[in-house]
Amino acid sequence: MRLILTVMLSFIPYLSHRPCSSPISRPPRIHRCRLSRFATALVATSALLLASVAWLSLVFSPTTSRCWNLLKDWEDTHLWNRRYHPILHTQIPPPSLPPPILQPRNRNELDLSLNHLMFGIAGSSQLWERRKELVRLWWKPTQMRGHVWLEEQILPQEGDDSLPPIIVSEDSSRFRYTNPTGHPSGLRISRIAMESFRLSLPDVRWFVLGDDDTIFNVANLLDVLSKYDSSEMVYVGSPSESHSANSYFSHNMAYGGGGIAISYPLAEAISRIHDDCLDRYPKLYGSDDRLHACITELGVPLSKEPGFHQWDIKGDAHGLLSSHPIAPFVSIHHVEAVNPLYPGLSTLDSLKLFTKAMDLDPKSVLQRSICYDHTRRLTFSISLGYVVQVFPNIVLPRDLERAELSFAAWNGLSQPNEFDVDIKLPISSRCKKPILFFLKEVGREGNATLGTYSRTLIKDDLKRKLLCFPRSPPLHKVEKIQVLGFPLSKNWHLAPRRLCCRATPTTNEPLRLTVGQCGKIILGSTISSQ
């Protein structure tokens, strides 16, 4: 390049000057030299060629390449610092890019079985002799894994081999407990998830926590958990029905009595931080709020499932049982604190009948079906496995879905605003109250369940006949109603909906109602379904 430049510069004097001459003789004087047109074009071309050669030389020189690489490295580092938070090390996408597309779940949970669940049942050695009969109602010893965690060892009794084995919890007295109204057992119970994880049993995907007075519907529990990816950190359960309890603890906390499901990765994370976490929350009341506090520190939200029932209620649970949400029924708690589910039976006998109906058709139990007899202006509201309500007028589904206030909260209050569920006051008019037919016995008929519901005796039946005259109570000659329930589809839990029903006209007792899943309205001779 230097040679070309030297040669071009050496020719410029010869090309750019020429002698000044004129045909007219003039006095000699110095004339200004002018460039010829050819010389001007040649100089411009040479300058352009010179600039091009100089630019190419600059671009492809080793020094320029090193500078370009340094500039590129600096730009990449600068962009990385903008995209990544220097402390949290989490990627922040640039604002110009579209939001990331959520990937589908990696694991197919359709193969989820009871063998993949590990139950941790919180109990007390003083109450276990009575409470174990409640656990026996739903526990399947040949299919399920888990333990009952007590504060001290007790002597085994005959028949206990059909119950989950007992483990004594580790000593938790080293942790501080400063709540003035609670009990330090909350420290011990909060560690059940961690201690269950440390047993290192194989093929566990979910850790399920509950109390010894909790009844689980394990078939529906599997269906609900199959909606989630157990390879992620997942926290499943439900808040309390009591507004005061949720306000005191949290509206985003899973209550232990109603049941808590924790995926394996979340249990692993809890096992690393739990004891340190306990030291930060000595003022909390119980076990579930301590567990919730530690899970909150991990940044895992609650996946709410309405089928988990804490049941912080007392008295008559009829209002809640007869208006279960359109969702799989998973659990109920505090079964000893409410009246027997079926009139005339003890608490334990009521639960035996209820769990029998639950085992025969776990998906359909407590699901609502509504039928109308427009000729006689009757409304049938069926809660499978529990009760058939016959109203003497047309009641719309929106009103039937609201739970009637037949119970009080755990704190004794019984106003509708005390509950975080849809509550309505009881029907005040005696003439509009429904006639109740409670489940008496249940069995199978082919692939369907056949339940017999008997009319309950009402002490003011005579008053009703007199005060509501000339209109007599509905179906006053019918003492029994049979309900034929057909099984639901396998994936009903993914898109639940209210069941359909129809009546089979008969001249003799009992009246038969048929219930099943349907996609359109079914019409009977006098009963139409909704």
XYZ file of C-alpha atoms in Angstrom:
530
model
C 0.000 0.000 0.000
C 2.843 2.371 0.812
C 4.421 1.678 -2.644
C 1.177 2.554 -4.427
C 0.844 5.758 -2.459
C 4.436 6.824 -3.256
C 4.052 6.235 -6.998
C 0.784 8.149 -7.127
C 2.239 11.131 -5.323
C 5.297 11.216 -7.599
C 3.138 11.634 -10.718
C 0.904 14.365 -9.346
C 3.288 17.320 -10.156
C 3.618 16.250 -13.780
C -0.076 15.723 -14.268
C -1.382 18.787 -12.521
C 0.809 21.574 -14.095
C 1.417 22.665 -17.708
C 3.095 25.782 -19.272
C 0.951 28.881 -19.575
C 0.938 30.172 -23.168
C -1.049 32.717 -25.098
C -1.216 33.561 -28.795
C -0.966 37.215 -27.930
C 2.316 38.419 -26.773
C 2.078 40.010 -23.369
C 4.523 41.338 -20.937
C 6.143 38.589 -19.024
C 4.404 37.956 -15.674
C 3.767 35.090 -13.385
C 0.551 33.163 -14.289
C -1.397 31.057 -11.777
C -1.239 27.353 -12.746
C -4.478 25.680 -13.530
C -5.346 21.984 -13.510
C -6.511 20.379 -16.696
C -9.764 18.383 -16.746
C -7.877 15.142 -17.234
C -5.624 15.867 -14.301
C -8.648 16.688 -12.057
C -10.377 13.412 -12.881
C -7.184 11.492 -12.308
C -6.600 13.099 -8.911
C -10.209 12.381 -7.791
C -9.970 8.761 -8.897
C -6.640 8.362 -7.162
C -8.015 9.863 -3.948
C -10.998 7.471 -4.006
C -8.730 4.497 -4.637
C -6.432 5.637 -1.877
C -9.310 5.937 0.612
C -10.645 2.467 -0.280
C -7.240 0.851 0.108
C -6.697 2.607 3.427
C -10.115 1.489 4.763
C -9.579 -2.157 3.767
C -6.154 -2.122 5.356
C -7.594 -0.749 8.566
C -10.415 -3.327 8.730
C -8.278 -6.400 8.155
C -5.326 -5.408 10.269
C -4.604 -7.547 13.418
C -4.945 -4.541 15.695
C -8.431 -3.774 14.439
C -9.541 -7.411 14.890
C -8.384 -7.346 18.503
C -10.291 -4.121 19.130
C -13.404 -5.535 17.504
C -13.281 -8.660 19.682
C -12.801 -6.552 22.812
C -15.793 -4.431 21.847
C -17.926 -7.529 21.252
C -16.909 -9.056 24.595
C -17.756 -5.826 26.394
C -21.167 -5.655 24.713
C -21.980 -9.275 25.648
C -20.955 -8.673 29.250
C -23.001 -5.484 29.389
C -26.104 -7.224 28.051
C -25.650 -10.130 30.521
C -25.498 -7.695 33.407
C -28.713 -6.097 32.201
C -30.525 -9.427 31.828
C -29.383 -11.045 35.082
C -29.934 -9.644 38.528
C -26.513 -9.527 40.247
C -27.937 -10.868 43.560
C -30.802 -13.181 42.722
C -29.183 -14.504 39.507
C -32.566 -14.766 37.857
C -33.006 -14.017 34.200
C -34.913 -10.843 33.331
C -36.074 -11.004 29.694
C -35.489 -7.837 27.664
C -38.656 -5.764 27.307
C -38.623 -6.002 23.533
C -38.956 -9.803 23.575
C -42.356 -11.532 23.839
C -43.168 -13.289 27.140
C -41.851 -16.847 27.398
C -44.217 -19.652 26.469
C -45.077 -21.925 29.385
C -43.975 -25.463 28.730
C -46.351 -28.365 29.440
C -45.801 -30.509 32.493
C -42.965 -32.949 32.109
C -44.443 -35.884 34.031
C -47.574 -37.743 33.103
C -49.436 -38.253 36.401
C -52.059 -40.596 34.971
C -50.068 -43.497 36.453
C -50.293 -42.062 39.979
C -51.236 -44.771 42.490
C -51.630 -45.115 46.244
C -48.124 -46.559 46.367
C -46.789 -43.120 45.364
C -48.337 -41.468 48.448
C -46.776 -41.336 51.911
C -49.252 -40.497 54.678
C -48.213 -38.748 57.856
C -51.035 -38.903 60.417
C -50.690 -36.688 63.462
C -52.025 -38.351 66.604
C -51.936 -38.304 70.365
C -51.219 -41.313 72.566
C -54.048 -40.267 74.915
C -56.641 -40.247 72.095
C -55.320 -42.978 69.816
C -57.373 -45.814 71.312
C -60.560 -44.038 70.172
C -59.287 -42.251 67.081
C -57.802 -45.368 65.507
C -61.338 -46.554 64.743
C -61.759 -43.474 62.558
C -58.507 -44.180 60.691
C -59.565 -47.798 60.202
C -62.596 -46.621 58.180
C -60.499 -45.337 55.266
C -57.061 -46.906 55.619
C -56.195 -49.659 53.094
C -53.273 -51.564 54.635
C -52.329 -53.571 51.533
C -52.332 -50.555 49.200
C -51.182 -47.585 51.256
C -47.990 -46.444 52.982
C -47.653 -44.139 55.935
C -47.322 -43.802 59.699
C -49.130 -42.480 62.731
C -46.851 -40.089 64.608
C -47.307 -40.057 68.385
C -45.425 -38.310 71.183
C -44.749 -41.591 73.002
C -44.885 -45.305 72.360
C -48.051 -47.256 73.229
C -48.661 -50.974 73.506
C -50.100 -52.561 70.349
C -53.598 -54.044 70.516
C -55.256 -56.869 68.640
C -56.255 -55.808 65.130
C -53.745 -52.970 64.941
C -51.983 -54.721 62.052
C -54.725 -53.299 59.789
C -53.685 -49.763 60.770
C -50.666 -47.711 59.729
C -47.581 -48.406 61.881
C -46.820 -46.067 64.768
C -43.642 -43.979 64.972
C -42.602 -41.848 67.933
C -41.714 -38.321 66.861
C -38.288 -36.859 67.568
C -37.873 -34.670 70.624
C -38.871 -31.076 69.810
C -38.412 -29.547 73.273
C -35.307 -27.648 72.130
C -37.444 -25.296 70.027
C -39.034 -22.202 71.534
C -42.825 -21.990 71.834
C -44.220 -18.685 73.098
C -47.873 -18.715 71.953
C -50.003 -18.188 75.085
C -53.074 -20.112 73.878
C -51.644 -22.995 71.856
C -49.772 -26.169 72.714
C -46.103 -27.076 72.041
C -47.260 -30.247 70.261
C -47.583 -28.006 67.212
C -43.769 -28.058 66.994
C -43.693 -31.859 66.923
C -46.507 -32.196 64.395
C -45.020 -29.567 62.062
C -41.926 -31.786 61.698
C -43.869 -34.828 60.409
C -43.291 -33.879 56.756
C -39.550 -33.534 57.342
C -39.273 -36.740 59.393
C -41.340 -38.659 56.819
C -39.024 -37.462 54.058
C -35.958 -38.556 56.002
C -37.266 -42.138 56.107
C -36.126 -42.264 52.438
C -38.796 -44.687 51.243
C -38.669 -45.388 47.473
C -41.087 -44.168 44.778
C -42.718 -41.463 46.914
C -44.170 -38.569 44.908
C -46.473 -36.963 47.489
C -46.467 -36.594 51.259
C -50.036 -36.340 52.587
C -50.536 -34.914 56.088
C -53.701 -35.222 58.166
C -55.024 -35.749 61.689
C -56.252 -38.919 63.351
C -59.822 -37.543 63.230
C -59.682 -36.903 59.480
C -61.566 -39.093 56.972
C -59.874 -39.287 53.545
C -61.453 -40.303 50.251
C -58.216 -41.705 48.827
C -59.598 -42.411 45.342
C -60.543 -38.755 44.870
C -57.267 -37.692 46.484
C -55.434 -39.513 43.705
C -57.610 -37.868 41.053
C -56.960 -34.399 42.458
C -53.192 -34.872 42.801
C -52.959 -36.307 39.284
C -53.710 -32.792 37.970
C -50.346 -31.560 39.289
C -46.734 -32.241 38.344
C -45.138 -33.956 41.317
C -41.657 -33.181 39.971
C -42.266 -29.527 40.817
C -42.650 -27.932 44.250
C -46.423 -28.096 44.880
C -48.445 -27.326 48.031
C -52.090 -28.517 47.882
C -54.928 -28.064 50.369
C -57.672 -25.667 51.383
C -58.307 -22.887 53.909
C -60.863 -23.179 56.693
C -64.592 -22.558 56.369
C -64.274 -20.149 59.305
C -63.576 -16.541 58.365
C -62.146 -15.785 61.800
C -59.700 -18.678 61.532
C -58.544 -17.610 58.069
C -58.171 -13.998 59.203
C -56.103 -15.065 62.216
C -53.872 -17.562 60.419
C -53.988 -16.994 56.656
C -56.409 -17.221 53.755
C -53.603 -18.891 51.767
C -52.750 -21.634 54.247
C -53.663 -25.314 53.916
C -55.176 -26.528 57.182
C -53.678 -29.749 58.492
C -56.945 -31.268 59.679
C -58.460 -30.994 56.219
C -55.312 -32.505 54.745
C -52.145 -31.174 53.137
C -50.381 -32.650 50.108
C -46.719 -31.766 49.528
C -44.794 -32.890 46.463
C -41.461 -34.676 46.874
C -39.267 -31.723 45.761
C -41.040 -29.419 48.209
C -40.618 -31.932 51.045
C -36.927 -32.158 50.182
C -36.584 -28.377 50.354
C -38.503 -28.260 53.644
C -36.230 -30.890 55.180
C -33.239 -28.577 54.664
C -34.699 -25.447 56.251
C -37.450 -26.572 58.597
C -35.657 -26.617 61.953
C -33.995 -23.250 61.307
C -37.394 -21.959 60.221
C -38.994 -23.071 63.502
C -36.637 -20.808 65.439
C -37.951 -17.800 63.505
C -41.620 -18.417 64.398
C -41.948 -19.200 68.125
C -45.166 -17.148 68.425
C -47.247 -19.147 65.939
C -50.137 -21.283 67.200
C -50.031 -24.720 65.599
C -48.299 -27.015 63.163
C -49.979 -26.065 59.889
C -49.193 -22.339 60.238
C -45.540 -23.159 61.000
C -45.374 -25.392 57.935
C -47.065 -22.665 55.890
C -44.537 -20.085 57.117
C -41.613 -22.264 55.994
C -43.222 -22.999 52.623
C -43.853 -19.277 52.146
C -40.129 -18.637 52.642
C -39.532 -21.018 49.723
C -41.922 -18.950 47.578
C -44.428 -21.767 46.922
C -48.112 -20.671 46.841
C -51.080 -22.760 47.931
C -52.937 -24.669 45.213
C -56.479 -24.532 46.603
C -58.734 -27.549 46.168
C -62.317 -27.194 47.519
C -62.617 -30.924 48.235
C -60.336 -30.668 51.296
C -62.550 -29.786 54.281
C -61.091 -28.456 57.520
C -64.593 -28.377 59.031
C -64.016 -25.847 61.789
C -67.680 -26.246 62.702
C -69.857 -27.626 65.478
C -73.430 -28.865 65.589
C -75.440 -30.047 62.588
C -73.279 -30.336 59.448
C -76.303 -30.911 57.204
C -75.986 -27.520 55.491
C -72.456 -28.280 54.257
C -72.964 -31.951 53.425
C -76.093 -31.304 51.359
C -74.469 -28.545 49.266
C -70.998 -29.821 48.493
C -69.232 -27.829 45.748
C -69.013 -29.328 42.268
C -65.611 -30.838 42.966
C -64.316 -34.240 44.112
C -64.844 -34.785 47.829
C -61.416 -35.486 49.388
C -61.587 -35.171 53.182
C -63.479 -34.057 56.273
C -62.070 -33.198 59.701
C -63.494 -32.800 63.222
C -65.987 -35.606 62.611
C -66.387 -36.067 66.370
C -67.294 -32.405 66.904
C -70.477 -32.493 64.817
C -73.736 -34.368 65.227
C -73.964 -37.876 63.716
C -74.307 -37.578 59.963
C -77.461 -39.730 59.818
C -80.292 -39.391 62.363
C -80.697 -42.341 64.717
C -77.096 -43.578 64.392
C -74.032 -43.001 66.536
C -71.082 -41.000 65.232
C -69.060 -44.107 64.442
C -71.985 -45.985 62.844
C -72.798 -42.902 60.753
C -69.222 -42.735 59.510
C -69.260 -46.447 58.706
C -72.323 -45.974 56.500
C -70.848 -42.854 54.923
C -67.499 -44.502 54.117
C -69.349 -47.535 52.711
C -71.152 -45.272 50.231
C -67.844 -43.527 49.564
C -66.043 -46.785 48.769
C -68.813 -47.998 46.418
C -68.728 -44.809 44.316
C -65.937 -42.459 45.489
C -66.301 -40.016 42.620
C -70.032 -39.418 43.029
C -70.299 -39.218 46.812
C -71.827 -35.910 48.016
C -72.247 -34.685 44.445
C -75.450 -32.722 43.864
C -78.199 -33.611 41.413
C -81.316 -31.449 40.968
C -84.627 -32.565 39.448
C -87.990 -30.829 39.024
C -91.520 -32.222 38.983
C -93.350 -29.353 37.284
C -96.729 -31.087 37.510
C -96.676 -31.218 41.304
C -94.256 -28.297 41.598
C -91.629 -30.285 43.484
C -87.849 -29.912 43.594
C -85.616 -32.911 44.289
C -82.108 -32.156 45.549
C -79.970 -35.289 45.839
C -76.622 -35.371 47.655
C -75.419 -38.850 46.771
C -74.574 -41.007 49.741
C -76.184 -38.608 52.188
C -79.672 -37.137 51.686
C -82.554 -36.482 49.292
C -84.369 -33.196 49.907
C -87.871 -32.762 48.482
C -88.998 -29.122 48.370
C -92.742 -28.298 48.022
C -91.963 -25.623 45.435
C -89.586 -24.847 42.585
C -86.169 -23.852 43.945
C -83.585 -22.662 41.438
C -80.041 -24.139 41.386
C -78.460 -20.846 42.430
C -80.378 -20.943 45.720
C -79.756 -24.643 46.270
C -76.004 -24.283 45.848
C -75.776 -22.030 48.900
C -75.194 -23.912 52.135
C -77.948 -23.517 54.701
C -76.683 -22.284 58.065
C -77.362 -25.302 60.288
C -74.076 -25.177 62.250
C -71.854 -22.873 64.271
C -68.204 -21.982 63.772
C -65.485 -23.400 66.017
C -65.613 -20.181 68.054
C -69.360 -20.565 68.629
C -70.500 -17.841 66.212
C -73.298 -18.704 63.776
C -73.757 -15.683 61.521
C -73.396 -16.060 57.729
C -70.509 -13.570 57.617
C -68.519 -15.817 59.952
C -67.868 -18.282 57.132
C -65.817 -18.080 53.959
C -68.309 -20.217 52.036
C -71.579 -19.235 50.392
C -74.081 -19.305 53.280
C -77.795 -18.644 53.446
C -80.100 -18.461 56.449
C -82.436 -21.419 57.099
C -85.864 -21.345 55.486
C -88.157 -19.537 57.910
C -91.475 -20.699 56.473
C -92.501 -24.096 57.802
C -94.557 -24.721 54.676
C -91.495 -24.284 52.387
C -89.106 -26.482 54.338
C -88.025 -29.643 52.504
C -88.857 -33.181 53.507
C -85.598 -35.065 54.178
C -84.818 -38.662 53.188
C -81.487 -39.799 54.678
C -79.398 -42.701 53.421
C -80.347 -45.942 55.137
C -78.497 -48.578 53.140
C -76.450 -48.768 49.965
C -75.362 -51.529 47.617
C -74.815 -52.304 43.953
C -77.144 -52.961 41.049
C -75.090 -53.923 38.043
C -72.456 -51.261 37.471
C -74.466 -48.670 39.433
C -74.969 -48.012 43.118
C -78.423 -48.334 44.616
C -79.087 -46.337 47.753
C -82.229 -46.419 49.838
C -83.133 -43.160 51.573
C -85.722 -43.178 54.372
C -88.005 -40.338 55.321
C -86.966 -38.669 58.554
C -89.513 -38.115 61.279
C -90.161 -34.451 62.055
C -91.576 -33.602 65.450
C -93.675 -30.740 64.068
C -95.135 -32.740 61.178
C -98.638 -32.348 62.605
C -98.190 -28.582 62.908
C -97.119 -28.465 59.293
C -100.234 -30.321 58.151
C -102.448 -27.939 60.068
C -100.710 -24.661 59.309
C -100.082 -25.392 55.641
C -103.589 -26.686 54.917
C -104.977 -27.273 52.326
C -101.570 -28.031 50.824
C -100.196 -31.246 52.324
C -96.468 -31.987 52.676
C -94.827 -33.274 49.481
C -94.922 -37.018 48.858
C -96.724 -37.507 52.163
C -97.366 -41.185 51.379
C -93.781 -41.940 50.290
C -91.549 -43.335 53.034
C -88.545 -44.379 50.940
C -86.747 -43.141 47.860
C -84.285 -45.244 45.916
C -81.471 -43.528 44.045
C -79.734 -45.393 41.243
C -76.339 -43.781 40.655
C -74.317 -44.553 37.547
C -70.529 -44.123 37.666
C -68.921 -40.942 36.428
C -66.380 -40.761 33.639
C -62.754 -41.433 34.509
C -61.633 -37.835 33.979
C -64.618 -36.171 35.654
C -62.283 -34.478 38.159
C -60.695 -32.431 35.359
C -63.978 -30.771 34.330
C -66.591 -31.432 37.033
C -70.230 -30.510 36.557
C -73.514 -31.163 38.302
C -75.098 -34.572 37.822
C -78.387 -35.172 36.082
C -81.327 -37.119 37.477
C -84.757 -38.394 36.497
C -87.604 -40.244 38.201
C -88.958 -43.615 37.158
C -92.757 -43.500 37.490
C -94.007 -46.264 39.741
C -97.366 -46.997 41.276
C -95.874 -48.507 44.399
C -93.210 -47.413 46.820
C -90.421 -46.629 46.783
C -90.011 -43.785 44.339
C -86.861 -44.342 42.258
C -84.541 -41.548 41.089
C -81.778 -42.208 38.579
C -78.582 -40.158 38.747
C -75.663 -40.029 36.347
C -73.419 -37.789 34.308
C -75.005 -36.302 31.238
C -74.377 -33.562 28.769
C -77.966 -32.541 28.205
C -81.219 -32.293 30.098
C -82.915 -35.633 30.751
C -86.696 -35.688 30.851
C -88.800 -38.209 32.733
C -92.557 -38.592 32.733
C -93.090 -36.051 35.457
C -89.544 -35.169 36.534
C -87.220 -32.948 34.548
C -83.594 -32.560 35.437
C -81.534 -29.407 35.695
